[in-house]
Short mmCIF file of C-alpha atoms and ligand atoms in Angstrom, two decimals:
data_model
loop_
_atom_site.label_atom_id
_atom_site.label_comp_id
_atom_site.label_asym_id
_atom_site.label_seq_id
_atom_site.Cartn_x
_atom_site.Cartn_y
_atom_site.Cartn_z
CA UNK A 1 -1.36 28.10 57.14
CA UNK A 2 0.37 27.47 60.43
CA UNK A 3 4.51 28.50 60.53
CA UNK A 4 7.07 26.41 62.60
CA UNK A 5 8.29 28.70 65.03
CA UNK A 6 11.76 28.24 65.75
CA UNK A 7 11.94 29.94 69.54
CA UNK A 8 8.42 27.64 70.80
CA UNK A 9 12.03 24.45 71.12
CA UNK A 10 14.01 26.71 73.25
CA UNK A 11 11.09 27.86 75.43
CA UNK A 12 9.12 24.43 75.75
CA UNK A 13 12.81 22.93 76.64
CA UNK A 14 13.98 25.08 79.23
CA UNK A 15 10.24 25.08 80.88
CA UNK A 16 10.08 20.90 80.38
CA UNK A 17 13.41 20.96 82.53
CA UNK A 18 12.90 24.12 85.14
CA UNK A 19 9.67 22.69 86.23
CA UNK A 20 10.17 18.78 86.11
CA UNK A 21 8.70 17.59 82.91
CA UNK A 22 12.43 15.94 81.19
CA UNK A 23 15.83 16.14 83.07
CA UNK A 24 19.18 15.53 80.92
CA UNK A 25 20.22 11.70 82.19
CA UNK A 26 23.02 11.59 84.31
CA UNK A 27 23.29 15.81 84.97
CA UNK A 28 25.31 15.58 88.13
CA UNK A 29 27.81 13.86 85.88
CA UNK A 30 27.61 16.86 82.76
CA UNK A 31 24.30 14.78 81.43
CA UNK A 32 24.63 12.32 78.87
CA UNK A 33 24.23 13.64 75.43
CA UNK A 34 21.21 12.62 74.32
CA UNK A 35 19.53 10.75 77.07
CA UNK A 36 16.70 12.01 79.39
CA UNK A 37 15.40 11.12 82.27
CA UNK A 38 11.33 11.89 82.61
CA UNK A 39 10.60 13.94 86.48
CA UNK A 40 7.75 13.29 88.42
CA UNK A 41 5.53 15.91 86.03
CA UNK A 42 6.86 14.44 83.19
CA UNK A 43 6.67 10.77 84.21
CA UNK A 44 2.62 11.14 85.43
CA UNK A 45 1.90 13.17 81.65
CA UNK A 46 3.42 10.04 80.21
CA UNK A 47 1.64 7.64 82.11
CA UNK A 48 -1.61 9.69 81.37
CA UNK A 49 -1.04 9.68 77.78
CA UNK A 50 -0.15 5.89 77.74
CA UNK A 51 -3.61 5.34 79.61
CA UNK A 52 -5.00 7.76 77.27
CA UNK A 53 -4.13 5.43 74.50
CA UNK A 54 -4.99 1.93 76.21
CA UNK A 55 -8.73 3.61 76.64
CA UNK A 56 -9.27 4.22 72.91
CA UNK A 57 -9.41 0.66 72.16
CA UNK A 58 -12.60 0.85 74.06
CA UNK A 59 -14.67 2.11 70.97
CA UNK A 60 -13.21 -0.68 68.66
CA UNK A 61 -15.53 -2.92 67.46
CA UNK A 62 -13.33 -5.81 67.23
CA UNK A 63 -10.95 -7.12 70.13
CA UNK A 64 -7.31 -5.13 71.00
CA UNK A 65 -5.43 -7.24 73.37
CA UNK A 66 -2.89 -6.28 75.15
CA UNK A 67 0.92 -7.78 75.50
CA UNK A 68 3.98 -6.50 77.04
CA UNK A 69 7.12 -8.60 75.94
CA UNK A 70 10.56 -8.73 76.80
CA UNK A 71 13.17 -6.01 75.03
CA UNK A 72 16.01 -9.11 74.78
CA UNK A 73 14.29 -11.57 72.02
CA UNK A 74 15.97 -14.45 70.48
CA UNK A 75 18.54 -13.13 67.65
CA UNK A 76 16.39 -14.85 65.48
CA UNK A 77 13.73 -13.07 65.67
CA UNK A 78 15.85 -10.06 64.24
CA UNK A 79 17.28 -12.16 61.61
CA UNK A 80 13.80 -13.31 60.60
CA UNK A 81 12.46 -9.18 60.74
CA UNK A 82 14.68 -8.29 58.31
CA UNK A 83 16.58 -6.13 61.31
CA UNK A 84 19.69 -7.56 61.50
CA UNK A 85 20.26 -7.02 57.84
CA UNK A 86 18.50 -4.13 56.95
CA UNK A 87 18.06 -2.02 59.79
CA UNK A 88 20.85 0.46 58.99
CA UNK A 89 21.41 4.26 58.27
CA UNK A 90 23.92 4.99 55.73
CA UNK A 91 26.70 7.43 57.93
CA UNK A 92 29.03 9.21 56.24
CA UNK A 93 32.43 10.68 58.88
CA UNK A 94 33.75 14.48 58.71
CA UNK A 95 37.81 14.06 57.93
CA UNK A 96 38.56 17.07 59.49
CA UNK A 97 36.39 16.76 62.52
CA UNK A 98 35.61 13.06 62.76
CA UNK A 99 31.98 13.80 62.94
CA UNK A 100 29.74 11.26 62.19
CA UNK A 101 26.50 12.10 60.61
CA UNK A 102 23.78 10.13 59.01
CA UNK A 103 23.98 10.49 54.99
CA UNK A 104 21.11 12.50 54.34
CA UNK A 105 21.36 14.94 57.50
CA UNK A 106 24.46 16.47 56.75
CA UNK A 107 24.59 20.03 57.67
CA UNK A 108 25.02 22.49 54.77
CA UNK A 109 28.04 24.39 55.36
CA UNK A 110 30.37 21.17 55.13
CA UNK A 111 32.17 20.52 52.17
CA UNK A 112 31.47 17.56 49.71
CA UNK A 113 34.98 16.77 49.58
CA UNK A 114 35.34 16.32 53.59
CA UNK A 115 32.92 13.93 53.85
CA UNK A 116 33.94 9.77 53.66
CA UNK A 117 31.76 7.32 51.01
CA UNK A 118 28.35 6.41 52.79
CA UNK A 119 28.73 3.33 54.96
CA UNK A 120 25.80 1.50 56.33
CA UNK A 121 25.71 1.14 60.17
CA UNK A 122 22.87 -0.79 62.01
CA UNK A 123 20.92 0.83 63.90
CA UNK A 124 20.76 -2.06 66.98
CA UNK A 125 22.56 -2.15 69.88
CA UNK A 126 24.40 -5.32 70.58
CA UNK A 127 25.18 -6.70 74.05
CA UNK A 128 25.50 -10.11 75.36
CA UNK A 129 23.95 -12.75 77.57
CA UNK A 130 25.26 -15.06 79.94
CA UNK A 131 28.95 -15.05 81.15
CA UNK A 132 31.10 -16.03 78.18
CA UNK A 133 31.41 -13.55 75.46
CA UNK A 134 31.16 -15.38 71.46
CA UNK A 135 29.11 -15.22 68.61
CA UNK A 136 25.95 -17.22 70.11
CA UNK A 137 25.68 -15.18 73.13
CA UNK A 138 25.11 -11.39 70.99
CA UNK A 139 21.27 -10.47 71.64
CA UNK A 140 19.86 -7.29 70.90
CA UNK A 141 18.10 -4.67 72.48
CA UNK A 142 14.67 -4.01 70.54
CA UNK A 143 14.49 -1.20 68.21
CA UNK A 144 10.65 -1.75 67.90
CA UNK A 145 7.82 -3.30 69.92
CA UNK A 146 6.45 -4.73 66.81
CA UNK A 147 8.33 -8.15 66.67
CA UNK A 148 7.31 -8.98 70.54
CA UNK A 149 3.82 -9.05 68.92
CA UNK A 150 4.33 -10.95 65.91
CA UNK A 151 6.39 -13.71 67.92
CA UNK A 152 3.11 -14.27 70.14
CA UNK A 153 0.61 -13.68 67.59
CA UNK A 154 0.46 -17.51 67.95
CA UNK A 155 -0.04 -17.68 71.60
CA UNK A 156 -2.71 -14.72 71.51
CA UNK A 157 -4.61 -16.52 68.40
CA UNK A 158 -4.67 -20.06 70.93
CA UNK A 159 -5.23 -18.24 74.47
CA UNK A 160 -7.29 -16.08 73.61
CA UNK A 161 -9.20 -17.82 71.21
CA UNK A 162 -8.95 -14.70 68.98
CA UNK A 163 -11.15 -14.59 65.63
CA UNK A 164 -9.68 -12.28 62.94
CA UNK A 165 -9.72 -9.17 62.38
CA UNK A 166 -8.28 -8.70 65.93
CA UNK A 167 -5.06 -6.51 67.13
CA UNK A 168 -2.65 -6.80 69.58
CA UNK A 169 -0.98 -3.94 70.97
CA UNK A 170 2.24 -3.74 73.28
CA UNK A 171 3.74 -0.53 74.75
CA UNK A 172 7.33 0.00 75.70
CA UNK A 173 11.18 1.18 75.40
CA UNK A 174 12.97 0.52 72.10
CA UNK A 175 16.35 1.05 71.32
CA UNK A 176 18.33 2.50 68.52
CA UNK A 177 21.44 3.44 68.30
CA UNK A 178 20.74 6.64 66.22
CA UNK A 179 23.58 8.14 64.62
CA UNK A 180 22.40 11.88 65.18
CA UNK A 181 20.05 11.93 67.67
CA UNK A 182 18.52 15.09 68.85
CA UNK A 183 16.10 17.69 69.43
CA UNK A 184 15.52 17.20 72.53
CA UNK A 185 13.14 14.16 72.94
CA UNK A 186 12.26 14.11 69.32
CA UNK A 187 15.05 11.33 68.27
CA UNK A 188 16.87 9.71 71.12
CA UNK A 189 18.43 6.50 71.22
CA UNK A 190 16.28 5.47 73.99
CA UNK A 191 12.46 5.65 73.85
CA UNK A 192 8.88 4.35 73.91
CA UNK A 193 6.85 3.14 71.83
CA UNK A 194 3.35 2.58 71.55
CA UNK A 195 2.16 0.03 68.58
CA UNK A 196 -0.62 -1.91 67.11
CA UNK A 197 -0.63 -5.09 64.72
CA UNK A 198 -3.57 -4.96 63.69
CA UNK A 199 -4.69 -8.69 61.88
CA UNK A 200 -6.97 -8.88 59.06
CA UNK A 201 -8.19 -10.39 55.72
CA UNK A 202 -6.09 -9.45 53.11
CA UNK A 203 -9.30 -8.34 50.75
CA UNK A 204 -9.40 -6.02 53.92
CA UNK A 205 -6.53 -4.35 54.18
CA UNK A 206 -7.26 -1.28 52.82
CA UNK A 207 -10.49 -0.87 54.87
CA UNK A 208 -8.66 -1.32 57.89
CA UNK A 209 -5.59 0.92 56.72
CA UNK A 210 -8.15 3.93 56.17
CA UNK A 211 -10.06 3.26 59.56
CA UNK A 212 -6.91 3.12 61.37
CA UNK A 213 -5.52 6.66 59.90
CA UNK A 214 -8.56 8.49 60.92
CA UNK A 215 -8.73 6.74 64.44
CA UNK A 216 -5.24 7.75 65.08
CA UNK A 217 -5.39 11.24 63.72
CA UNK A 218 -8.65 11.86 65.89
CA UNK A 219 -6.15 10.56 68.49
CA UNK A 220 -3.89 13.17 68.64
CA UNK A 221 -6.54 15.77 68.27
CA UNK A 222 -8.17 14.46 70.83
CA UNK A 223 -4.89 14.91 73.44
CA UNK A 224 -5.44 18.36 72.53
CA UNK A 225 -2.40 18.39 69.58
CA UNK A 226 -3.67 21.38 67.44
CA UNK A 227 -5.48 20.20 64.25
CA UNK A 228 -3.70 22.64 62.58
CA UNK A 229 -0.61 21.04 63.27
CA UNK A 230 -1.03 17.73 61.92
CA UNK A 231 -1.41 16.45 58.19
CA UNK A 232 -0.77 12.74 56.88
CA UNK A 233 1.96 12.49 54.32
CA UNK A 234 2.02 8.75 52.13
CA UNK A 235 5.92 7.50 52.05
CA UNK A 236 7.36 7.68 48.18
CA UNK A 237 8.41 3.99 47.10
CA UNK A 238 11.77 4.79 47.71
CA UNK A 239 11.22 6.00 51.30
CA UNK A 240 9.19 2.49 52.25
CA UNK A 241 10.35 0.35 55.05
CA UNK A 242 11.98 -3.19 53.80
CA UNK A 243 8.60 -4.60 55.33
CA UNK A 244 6.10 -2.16 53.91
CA UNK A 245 3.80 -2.08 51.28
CA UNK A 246 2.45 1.55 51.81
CA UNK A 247 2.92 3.94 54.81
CA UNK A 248 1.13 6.94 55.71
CA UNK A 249 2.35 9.12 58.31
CA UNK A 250 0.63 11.01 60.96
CA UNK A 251 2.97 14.19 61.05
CA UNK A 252 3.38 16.97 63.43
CA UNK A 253 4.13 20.72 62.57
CA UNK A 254 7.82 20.63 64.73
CA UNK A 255 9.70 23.90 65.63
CA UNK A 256 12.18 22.69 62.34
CA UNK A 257 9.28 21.99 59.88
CA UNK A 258 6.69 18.62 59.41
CA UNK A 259 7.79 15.47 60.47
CA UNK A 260 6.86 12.29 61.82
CA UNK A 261 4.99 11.57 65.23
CA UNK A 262 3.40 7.97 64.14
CA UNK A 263 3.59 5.59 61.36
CA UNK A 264 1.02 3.85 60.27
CA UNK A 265 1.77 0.80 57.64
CA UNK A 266 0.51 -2.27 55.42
CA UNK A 267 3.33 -4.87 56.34
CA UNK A 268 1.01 -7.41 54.57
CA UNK A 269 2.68 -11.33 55.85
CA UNK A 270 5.80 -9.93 55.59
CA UNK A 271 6.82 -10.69 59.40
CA UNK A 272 3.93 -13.46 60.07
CA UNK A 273 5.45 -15.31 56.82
CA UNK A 274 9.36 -14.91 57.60
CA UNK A 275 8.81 -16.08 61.38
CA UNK A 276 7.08 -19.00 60.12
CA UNK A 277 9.09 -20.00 57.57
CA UNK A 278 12.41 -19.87 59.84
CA UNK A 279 10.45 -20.55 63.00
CA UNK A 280 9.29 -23.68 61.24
CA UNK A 281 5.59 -23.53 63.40
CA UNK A 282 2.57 -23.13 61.63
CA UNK A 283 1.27 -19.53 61.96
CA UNK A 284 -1.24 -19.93 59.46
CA UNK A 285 -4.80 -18.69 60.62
CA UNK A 286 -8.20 -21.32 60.50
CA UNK A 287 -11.22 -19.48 59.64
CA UNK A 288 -13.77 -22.35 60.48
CA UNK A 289 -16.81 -20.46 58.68
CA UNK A 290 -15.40 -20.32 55.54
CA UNK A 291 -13.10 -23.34 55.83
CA UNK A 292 -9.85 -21.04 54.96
CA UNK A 293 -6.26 -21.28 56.14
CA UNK A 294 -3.92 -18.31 55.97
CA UNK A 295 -1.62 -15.57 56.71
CA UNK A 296 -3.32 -12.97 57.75
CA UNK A 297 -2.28 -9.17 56.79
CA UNK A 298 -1.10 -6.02 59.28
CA UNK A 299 -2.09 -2.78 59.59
CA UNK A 300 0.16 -1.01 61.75
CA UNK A 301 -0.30 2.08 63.43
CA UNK A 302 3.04 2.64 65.40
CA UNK A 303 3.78 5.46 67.45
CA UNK A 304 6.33 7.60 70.04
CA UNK A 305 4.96 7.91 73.40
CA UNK A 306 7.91 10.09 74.28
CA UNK A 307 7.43 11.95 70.91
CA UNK A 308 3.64 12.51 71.31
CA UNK A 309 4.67 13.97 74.71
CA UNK A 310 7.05 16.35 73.01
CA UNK A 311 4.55 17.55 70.50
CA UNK A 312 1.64 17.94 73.06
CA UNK A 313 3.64 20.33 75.25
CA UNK A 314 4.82 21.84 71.80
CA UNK A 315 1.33 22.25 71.07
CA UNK A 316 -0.28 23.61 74.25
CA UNK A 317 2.29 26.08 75.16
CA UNK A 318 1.11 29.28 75.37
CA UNK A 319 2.09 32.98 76.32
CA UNK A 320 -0.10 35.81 76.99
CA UNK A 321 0.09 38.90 77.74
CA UNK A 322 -1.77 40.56 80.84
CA UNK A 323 -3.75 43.48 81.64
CA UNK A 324 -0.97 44.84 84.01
CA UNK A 325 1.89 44.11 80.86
CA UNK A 326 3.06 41.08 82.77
CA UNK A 327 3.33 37.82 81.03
CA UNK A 328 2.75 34.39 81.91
CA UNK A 329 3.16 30.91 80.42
CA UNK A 330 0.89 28.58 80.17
CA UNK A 331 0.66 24.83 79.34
CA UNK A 332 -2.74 24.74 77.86
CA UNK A 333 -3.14 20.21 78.74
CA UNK A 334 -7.05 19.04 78.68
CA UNK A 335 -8.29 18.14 82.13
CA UNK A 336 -7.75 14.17 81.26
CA UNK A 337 -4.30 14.98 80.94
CA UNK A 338 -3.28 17.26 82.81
CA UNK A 339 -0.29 16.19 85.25
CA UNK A 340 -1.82 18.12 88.71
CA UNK A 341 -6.09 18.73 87.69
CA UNK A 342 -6.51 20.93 91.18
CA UNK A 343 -4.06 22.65 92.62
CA UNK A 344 -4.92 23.39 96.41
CA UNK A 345 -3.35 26.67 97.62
CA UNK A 346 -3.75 28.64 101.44
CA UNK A 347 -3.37 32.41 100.73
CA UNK A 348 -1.23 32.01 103.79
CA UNK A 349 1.01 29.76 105.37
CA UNK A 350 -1.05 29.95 108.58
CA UNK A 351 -1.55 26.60 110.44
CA UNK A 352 -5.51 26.71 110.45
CA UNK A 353 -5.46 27.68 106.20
CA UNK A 354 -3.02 24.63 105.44
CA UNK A 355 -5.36 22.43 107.81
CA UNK A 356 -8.16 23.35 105.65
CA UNK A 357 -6.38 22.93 102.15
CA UNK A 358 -5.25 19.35 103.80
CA UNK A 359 -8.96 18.37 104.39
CA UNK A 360 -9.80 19.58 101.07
CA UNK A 361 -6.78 17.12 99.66
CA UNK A 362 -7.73 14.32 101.65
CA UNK A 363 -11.48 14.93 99.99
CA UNK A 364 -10.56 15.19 96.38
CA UNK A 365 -7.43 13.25 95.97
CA UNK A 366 -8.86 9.84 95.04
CA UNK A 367 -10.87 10.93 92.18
CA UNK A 368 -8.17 13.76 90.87
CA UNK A 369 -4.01 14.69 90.59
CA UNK A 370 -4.36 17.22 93.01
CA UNK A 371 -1.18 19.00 95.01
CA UNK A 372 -1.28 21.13 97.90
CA UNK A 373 1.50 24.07 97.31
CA UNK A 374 2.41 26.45 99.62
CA UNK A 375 5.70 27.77 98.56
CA UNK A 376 5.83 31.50 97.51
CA UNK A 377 3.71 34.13 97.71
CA UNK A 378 -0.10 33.44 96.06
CA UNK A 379 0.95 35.20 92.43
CA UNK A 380 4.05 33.43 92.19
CA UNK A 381 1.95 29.89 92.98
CA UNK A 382 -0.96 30.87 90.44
CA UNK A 383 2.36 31.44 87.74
CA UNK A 384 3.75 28.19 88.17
CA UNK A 385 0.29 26.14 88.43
CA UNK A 386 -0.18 27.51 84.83
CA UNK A 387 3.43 27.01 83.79
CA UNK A 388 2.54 23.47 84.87
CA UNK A 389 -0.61 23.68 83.02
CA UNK A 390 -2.60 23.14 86.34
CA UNK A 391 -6.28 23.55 84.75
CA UNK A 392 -7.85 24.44 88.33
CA UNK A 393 -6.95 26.37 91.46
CA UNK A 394 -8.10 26.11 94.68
CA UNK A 395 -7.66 28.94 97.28
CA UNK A 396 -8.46 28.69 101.03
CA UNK A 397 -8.29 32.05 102.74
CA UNK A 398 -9.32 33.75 106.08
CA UNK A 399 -12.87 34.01 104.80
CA UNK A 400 -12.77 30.08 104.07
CA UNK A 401 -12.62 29.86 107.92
CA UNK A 402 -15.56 32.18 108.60
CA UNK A 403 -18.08 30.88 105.54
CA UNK A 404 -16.74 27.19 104.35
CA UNK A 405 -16.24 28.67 100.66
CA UNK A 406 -13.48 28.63 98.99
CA UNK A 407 -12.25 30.50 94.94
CA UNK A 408 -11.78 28.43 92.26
CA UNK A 409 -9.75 29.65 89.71
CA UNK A 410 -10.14 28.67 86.15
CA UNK A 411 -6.19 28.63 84.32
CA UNK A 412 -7.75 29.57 81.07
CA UNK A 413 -10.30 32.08 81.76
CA UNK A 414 -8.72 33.45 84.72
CA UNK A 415 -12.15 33.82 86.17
CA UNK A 416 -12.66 32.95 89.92
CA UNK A 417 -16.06 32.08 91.05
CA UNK A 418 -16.55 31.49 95.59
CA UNK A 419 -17.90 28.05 96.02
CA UNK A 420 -18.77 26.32 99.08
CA UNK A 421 -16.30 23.62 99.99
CA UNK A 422 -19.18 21.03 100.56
CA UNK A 423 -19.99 21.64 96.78
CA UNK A 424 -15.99 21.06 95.60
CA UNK A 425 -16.82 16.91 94.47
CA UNK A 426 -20.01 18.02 92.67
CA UNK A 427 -18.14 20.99 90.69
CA UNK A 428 -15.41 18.97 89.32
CA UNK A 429 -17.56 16.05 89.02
CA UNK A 430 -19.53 18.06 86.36
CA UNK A 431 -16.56 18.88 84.29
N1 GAP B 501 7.31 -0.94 64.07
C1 GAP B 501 7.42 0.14 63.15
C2 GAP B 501 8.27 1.22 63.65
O1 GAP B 501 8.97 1.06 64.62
P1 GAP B 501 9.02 3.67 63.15
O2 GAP B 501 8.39 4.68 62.24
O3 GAP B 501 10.46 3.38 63.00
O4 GAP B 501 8.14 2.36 62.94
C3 GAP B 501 7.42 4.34 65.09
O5 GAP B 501 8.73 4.07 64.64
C4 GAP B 501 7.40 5.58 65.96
O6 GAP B 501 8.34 5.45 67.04
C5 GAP B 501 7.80 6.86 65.24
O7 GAP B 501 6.71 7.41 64.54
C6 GAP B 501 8.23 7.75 66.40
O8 GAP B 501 7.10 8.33 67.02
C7 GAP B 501 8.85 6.75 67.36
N2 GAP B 501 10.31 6.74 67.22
C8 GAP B 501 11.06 6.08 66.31
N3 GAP B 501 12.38 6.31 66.50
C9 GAP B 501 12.48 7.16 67.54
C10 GAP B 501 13.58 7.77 68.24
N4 GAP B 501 14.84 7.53 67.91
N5 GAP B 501 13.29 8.61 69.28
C11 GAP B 501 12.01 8.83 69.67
N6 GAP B 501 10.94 8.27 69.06
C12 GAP B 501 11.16 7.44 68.01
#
């Protein structure tokens, strides 16, 4: 059975911000606790992984369409989800400190007697539109991509012409004021989500709950999230969601211990029904076969984008040890994924080698992530391509110039095989 191992955080954090993955937001100022700002390595693995989950949809027999509404809804739509009134943590305050912690994360070594009566605190954060400040211009920030969904599930249905079962899936930044965030990108107050509301018959629902576990779960293993690392865990009544009628979640084996990376629940008609009945417009769905009207149930799979990235580079970091008792550090991503697929190196920084690697670039670039680096000496460069997690190397040296071949290097294997550079677009073609 697989351990958390408590140094992998430290490691995978200080690699995530030395090489460009996740900066701390606002570090000229001192950083702002808690917020992160995604580099240029981090921001392409996030786009790849968001792509990544767009493309599964393909294999889905039934439609997926996509949406991508606003983070400032009506307040309504947060009094009709249930959010206004029941999204809230219960925080209890350290006297002596004036520490604020959420009820059931207290740390250990602080004494019962120090600590204030639970209060509940919602989660939302509150601003205001328009120019003059009272109680009808508070709007919220989202703290879930869900209700943008069931607020168009209306629009989609007519549009689209959509014929249940059917899903709709939006991906984007939610908000939550968390009252301890942390762990790096685990829990922040800012993030993104990626979910599904997924509409069916309600004789259905558990069909479609069980499909949409094991298409998830095959999800993550398919990033190339150790299968090891994952397990599905069903929420205890008490732990449920003021929406849900059962949850499973997809959890992840974390540094700390198990915990959760996606969500996947029955809401039944809890938000279709509420929106309609305060929305007053008909939300009902016409089945014209069967000559039925009715509120159709959810299945939703909801899950982190910024978490999955955390858990991917937590789970395809790697260390090994080398013949010459050097060590290097690898970031083990799948070719789909990986931020830079090629990188393109000249053993030299001679004109006529960087000329070469250019052409090479200007040949591969459009199919592949591919970066041309010539800082450092050629060991350092083949260190950092696999810190990166870089799965292929190119190297153009004097030889290139005499007999058009170039070496390949593999990042796992180590193994470099001479190639002609004519044959470059066939070999990773056939990957
Ligand atoms: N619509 C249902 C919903 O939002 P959730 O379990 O609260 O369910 C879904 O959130 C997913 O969003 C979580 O599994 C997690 O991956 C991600 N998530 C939630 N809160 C987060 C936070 N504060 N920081 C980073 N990711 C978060």
């Amino acid at each position: 059975m697989e351990k958390p191992d408590k140094e992998l955080f430290d490691k995978v954090v200080k690699i995530s911000q030395a090489r460009g993955f996740v900066f701390n937001a606002s570090s000229i100022y001192g950083g702002l606790r808690s917020s992160y700002d995604y580099g240029p390595l981090g921001t392409i693995l996030k786009q790849n992984i968001s792509k990544y989950w767009w493309e599964s949809f393909n294999d889905v027999e039934v439609n997926i369409y996509p949406v991508d509404t606003a983070i400032i809804q009506s307040s309504d739509v947060w009094k009709s989800s249930g959010h206004l009134d029941e999204f809230t943590d219960p925080m209890v305050d350290h006297k002596p400190t004036g520490e604020r912690f959420r009820a059931d994360q207290v740390p250990d070594d602080l004494k019962k007697e120090d600590l204030t009566e639970p209060r509940q605190f919602n989660l939302m954060f509150e601003t205001n539109i328009g120019p003059v400040q009272d109680e009808n211009s508070a709007v919220y920030l989202r703290p879930e991509t869900a209700q943008g969904i069931f607020v168009n599930f209306e629009n989609v249905l007519r549009t689209m012409r959509a014929k249940i079962p059917f899903g709709i899936a939006n991906i984007g930044k939610s908000f939550r004021n968390e009252i301890t965030p942390g762990q790096f990108i685990f829990r922040t107050r800012e993030f993104e989500q990626m979910e599904i509301e997924f509409f069916c018959k309600e004789s259905d629902e558990d069909k479609w709950m069980d499909y949409w576990i094991n298409k998830r779960m095959d999800w993550y293993k398919s990033l190339g999230i150790k299968e090891t690392q994952l397990q599905l865990r069903e929420h205890a009544d008490s732990e449920l969601a003021h929406y849900a009628k059962k949850t499973v979640d997809i959890e992840y084996l974390y540094p700390w211990g198990w915990g959760e990376l996606e969500g996947i629940a029955n809401r039944g008609n809890y938000d279709l029904s509420s929106h309609q009945k305060n929305s007053g417009k008909d939300l009902t769905y016409f089945d014209s076969l069967n000559d039925e009207k009715y509120l159709p149930s959810v299945i939703e799979p909801a899950g982190g984008l910024t978490r999955t990235l955390f858990a991917l580079l937590l789970s395809v970091y790697d260390e090994e040890k080398l013949e010459n008792d050097e060590k290097r550090t690898v970031f083990r991503f799948t070719f789909e994924l990986a931020p830079i697929q090629i990188g393109i190196l000249p053993l030299s920084k001679k004109d006529d080698l960087i000329e070469v690697c250019s052409e090479i670039n200007k040949t591969l670039k459009n199919d592949y992530r591919t970066e041309v680096d010539i800082t450092q000496s050629i060991g350092k460069r083949y260190r950092r391509q696999d810190e990166i997690g870089t799965p292929y190397c190119i190297t153009v040296d004097f030889e290139s110039l005499e007999d058009n071949c170039v070496t390949i290097r593999d990042r796992d294997t180590m193994k470099q095989e001479r190639i002609s550079i004519d044959k470059l677009s066939e070999y990773f073609e056939k990957l």
